[in-house]
Amino acid sequence: LAKTTQPISMDSYEGQEVNITCSHNNIATNDYITWYQQFPSQGPRFIIQGYKTKVTNEVASLFIPADRKSSTLSLPRVSLSDTAVYYCLVGDPRGLQTGANNLFFGTGTRLTVIP
Amino acid sequence: NAGVMQNPRHLVRRRGQEARLRCSPMKGHSHVYWYRQLPEEGLKFMVYLQKENIIDESGMPKERFSAEFPKEGPSILRIQQVVRGDSAAYFCASSPRLRQGVEKETQYFGPGTRLLVL
């Protein structure tokens, strides 16, 4: 599974746009990029997933350059409730390579939104 | 549509006792995954199961840990003779059956069981 590198922590003021970048230099052809959000004492929650270019949903946007060696999660106008740990994961969700479908979580980025 | 259910939410055991953690996947999901999370760390994959089958247990410790997902009932993660190092949050996730031509399958996580070994 491809290893990911992301900042350990970030601070942002309420109402600002937050961009969290993840590096995944060894991403494989079949790998997708998935972001999860985890609040204290809760399980991770799926935010967004993409393969290339740009993906947008009601929560966030995901930007993936052509070489796919990095990706950026963009959270528009964050609020205090967005304070959480954000995990970038890279893997083949279909499990075609390993027959499995597990996710590799790094240490994540701890986002703190300040009033 | 209920999400992934885990119970108990908190479990306290003394060293040497057994811990049983239960996970009921989302309705219609036939794949279950177990992860362990130590404080201030990310989740670590333990085991991946389908109904009555263990597909991948590469993350499971070789001794004292076992998992099952019977035809009927919840998936169970069992830890025998617990030690203090087993104290952690254990998360279960589920996903639907992998389907031909579907490019992505998301895992849905439960609230976790926090195990404390005294």
PDB file of N, CA and C in Angstrom, chain A residues 74-109:
ATOM      1  N   SER A  74      -9.728  20.350   0.139  1.00  0.00           N
ATOM      2  CA  SER A  74     -10.105  21.740   0.366  1.00  0.00           C
ATOM      3  C   SER A  74     -11.438  21.795   1.094  1.00  0.00           C
ATOM      4  N   LEU A  75     -11.439  22.458   2.243  1.00  0.00           N
ATOM      5  CA  LEU A  75     -12.656  22.638   3.041  1.00  0.00           C
ATOM      6  C   LEU A  75     -13.043  24.113   2.973  1.00  0.00           C
ATOM      7  N   PRO A  76     -14.174  24.436   2.364  1.00  0.00           N
ATOM      8  CA  PRO A  76     -14.536  25.850   2.227  1.00  0.00           C
ATOM      9  C   PRO A  76     -15.140  26.391   3.518  1.00  0.00           C
ATOM     10  N   ARG A  77     -14.731  27.560   3.912  1.00  0.00           N
ATOM     11  CA  ARG A  77     -15.355  28.274   5.035  1.00  0.00           C
ATOM     12  C   ARG A  77     -15.560  27.371   6.255  1.00  0.00           C
ATOM     13  N   VAL A  78     -14.455  26.988   6.868  1.00  0.00           N
ATOM     14  CA  VAL A  78     -14.541  26.054   7.989  1.00  0.00           C
ATOM     15  C   VAL A  78     -15.248  26.690   9.182  1.00  0.00           C
ATOM     16  N   SER A  79     -15.858  25.833   9.981  1.00  0.00           N
ATOM     17  CA  SER A  79     -16.489  26.257  11.228  1.00  0.00           C
ATOM     18  C   SER A  79     -15.840  25.482  12.375  1.00  0.00           C
ATOM     19  N   LEU A  80     -16.206  25.849  13.594  1.00  0.00           N
ATOM     20  CA  LEU A  80     -15.613  25.194  14.760  1.00  0.00           C
ATOM     21  C   LEU A  80     -15.849  23.682  14.730  1.00  0.00           C
ATOM     22  N   SER A  81     -16.966  23.281  14.170  1.00  0.00           N
ATOM     23  CA  SER A  81     -17.301  21.852  14.131  1.00  0.00           C
ATOM     24  C   SER A  81     -16.445  21.055  13.157  1.00  0.00           C
ATOM     25  N   ASP A  82     -15.625  21.741  12.393  1.00  0.00           N
ATOM     26  CA  ASP A  82     -14.711  21.039  11.477  1.00  0.00           C
ATOM     27  C   ASP A  82     -13.415  20.656  12.171  1.00  0.00           C
ATOM     28  N   THR A  83     -13.254  21.038  13.425  1.00  0.00           N
ATOM     29  CA  THR A  83     -12.077  20.630  14.194  1.00  0.00           C
ATOM     30  C   THR A  83     -12.090  19.115  14.333  1.00  0.00           C
ATOM     31  N   ALA A  84     -11.049  18.487  13.778  1.00  0.00           N
ATOM     32  CA  ALA A  84     -11.003  17.024  13.730  1.00  0.00           C
ATOM     33  C   ALA A  84      -9.648  16.597  13.186  1.00  0.00           C
ATOM     34  N   VAL A  85      -9.450  15.300  13.107  1.00  0.00           N
ATOM     35  CA  VAL A  85      -8.266  14.754  12.442  1.00  0.00           C
ATOM     36  C   VAL A  85      -8.680  14.291  11.056  1.00  0.00           C
ATOM     37  N   TYR A  86      -7.902  14.659  10.065  1.00  0.00           N
ATOM     38  CA  TYR A  86      -8.207  14.327   8.672  1.00  0.00           C
ATOM     39  C   TYR A  86      -7.143  13.372   8.140  1.00  0.00           C
ATOM     40  N   TYR A  87      -7.605  12.242   7.636  1.00  0.00           N
ATOM     41  CA  TYR A  87      -6.704  11.203   7.140  1.00  0.00           C
ATOM     42  C   TYR A  87      -6.770  11.114   5.624  1.00  0.00           C
ATOM     43  N   CYS A  88      -5.604  11.056   5.024  1.00  0.00           N
ATOM     44  CA  CYS A  88      -5.465  10.822   3.589  1.00  0.00           C
ATOM     45  C   CYS A  88      -5.066   9.364   3.399  1.00  0.00           C
ATOM     46  N   LEU A  89      -5.799   8.646   2.590  1.00  0.00           N
ATOM     47  CA  LEU A  89      -5.510   7.235   2.352  1.00  0.00           C
ATOM     48  C   LEU A  89      -5.395   6.971   0.863  1.00  0.00           C
ATOM     49  N   VAL A  90      -4.490   6.088   0.527  1.00  0.00           N
ATOM     50  CA  VAL A  90      -4.302   5.717  -0.866  1.00  0.00           C
ATOM     51  C   VAL A  90      -4.364   4.202  -0.964  1.00  0.00           C
ATOM     52  N   GLY A  91      -5.188   3.714  -1.853  1.00  0.00           N
ATOM     53  CA  GLY A  91      -5.290   2.271  -2.009  1.00  0.00           C
ATOM     54  C   GLY A  91      -6.280   1.915  -3.085  1.00  0.00           C
ATOM     55  N   ASP A  92      -6.335   0.635  -3.355  1.00  0.00           N
ATOM     56  CA  ASP A  92      -7.229   0.118  -4.372  1.00  0.00           C
ATOM     57  C   ASP A  92      -8.509  -0.326  -3.694  1.00  0.00           C
ATOM     58  N   PRO A  93      -9.561   0.454  -3.755  1.00  0.00           N
ATOM     59  CA  PRO A  93     -10.786   0.116  -3.012  1.00  0.00           C
ATOM     60  C   PRO A  93     -11.466  -1.136  -3.518  1.00  0.00           C
ATOM     61  N   ARG A  94     -11.109  -1.562  -4.697  1.00  0.00           N
ATOM     62  CA  ARG A  94     -11.714  -2.785  -5.208  1.00  0.00           C
ATOM     63  C   ARG A  94     -10.951  -4.019  -4.753  1.00  0.00           C
ATOM     64  N   GLY A  95      -9.776  -3.800  -4.136  1.00  0.00           N
ATOM     65  CA  GLY A  95      -9.002  -4.940  -3.648  1.00  0.00           C
ATOM     66  C   GLY A  95      -8.480  -5.827  -4.751  1.00  0.00           C
ATOM     67  N   LEU A  96      -8.302  -5.267  -5.927  1.00  0.00           N
ATOM     68  CA  LEU A  96      -7.888  -6.112  -7.039  1.00  0.00           C
ATOM     69  C   LEU A  96      -6.470  -6.650  -6.850  1.00  0.00           C
ATOM     70  N   GLN A  97      -5.632  -5.865  -6.185  1.00  0.00           N
ATOM     71  CA  GLN A  97      -4.241  -6.283  -6.045  1.00  0.00           C
ATOM     72  C   GLN A  97      -4.080  -7.328  -4.958  1.00  0.00           C
ATOM     73  N   THR A  98      -4.721  -7.109  -3.854  1.00  0.00           N
ATOM     74  CA  THR A  98      -4.454  -7.977  -2.707  1.00  0.00           C
ATOM     75  C   THR A  98      -5.604  -8.905  -2.390  1.00  0.00           C
ATOM     76  N   GLY A  99      -6.737  -8.676  -3.022  1.00  0.00           N
ATOM     77  CA  GLY A  99      -7.906  -9.461  -2.644  1.00  0.00           C
ATOM     78  C   GLY A  99      -8.540  -8.943  -1.377  1.00  0.00           C
ATOM     79  N   ALA A 100      -7.898  -7.980  -0.782  1.00  0.00           N
ATOM     80  CA  ALA A 100      -8.438  -7.387   0.441  1.00  0.00           C
ATOM     81  C   ALA A 100      -8.913  -5.979   0.133  1.00  0.00           C
ATOM     82  N   ASN A 101      -9.461  -5.344   1.078  1.00  0.00           N
ATOM     83  CA  ASN A 101      -9.967  -3.982   0.881  1.00  0.00           C
ATOM     84  C   ASN A 101      -9.741  -3.179   2.145  1.00  0.00           C
ATOM     85  N   ASN A 102      -8.554  -3.308   2.694  1.00  0.00           N
ATOM     86  CA  ASN A 102      -8.303  -2.571   3.927  1.00  0.00           C
ATOM     87  C   ASN A 102      -7.731  -1.207   3.618  1.00  0.00           C
ATOM     88  N   LEU A 103      -7.802  -0.328   4.552  1.00  0.00           N
ATOM     89  CA  LEU A 103      -7.337   1.041   4.403  1.00  0.00           C
ATOM     90  C   LEU A 103      -6.143   1.268   5.307  1.00  0.00           C
ATOM     91  N   PHE A 104      -5.134   1.971   4.788  1.00  0.00           N
ATOM     92  CA  PHE A 104      -3.963   2.282   5.587  1.00  0.00           C
ATOM     93  C   PHE A 104      -4.077   3.713   6.079  1.00  0.00           C
ATOM     94  N   PHE A 105      -4.210   3.859   7.392  1.00  0.00           N
ATOM     95  CA  PHE A 105      -4.312   5.183   7.992  1.00  0.00           C
ATOM     96  C   PHE A 105      -2.948   5.605   8.520  1.00  0.00           C
ATOM     97  N   GLY A 106      -2.506   6.818   8.134  1.00  0.00           N
ATOM     98  CA  GLY A 106      -1.327   7.382   8.761  1.00  0.00           C
ATOM     99  C   GLY A 106      -1.740   8.071  10.040  1.00  0.00           C
ATOM    100  N   THR A 107      -0.958   9.031  10.485  1.00  0.00           N
ATOM    101  CA  THR A 107      -1.278   9.737  11.727  1.00  0.00           C
ATOM    102  C   THR A 107      -2.256  10.881  11.494  1.00  0.00           C
ATOM    103  N   GLY A 108      -2.476  11.247  10.244  1.00  0.00           N
ATOM    104  CA  GLY A 108      -3.467  12.262   9.944  1.00  0.00           C
ATOM    105  C   GLY A 108      -3.013  13.683  10.224  1.00  0.00           C
ATOM    106  N   THR A 109      -3.863  14.631   9.869  1.00  0.00           N
ATOM    107  CA  THR A 109      -3.640  16.055  10.140  1.00  0.00           C
ATOM    108  C   THR A 109      -4.689  16.517  11.135  1.00  0.00           C
TER     109      THR A 109
END
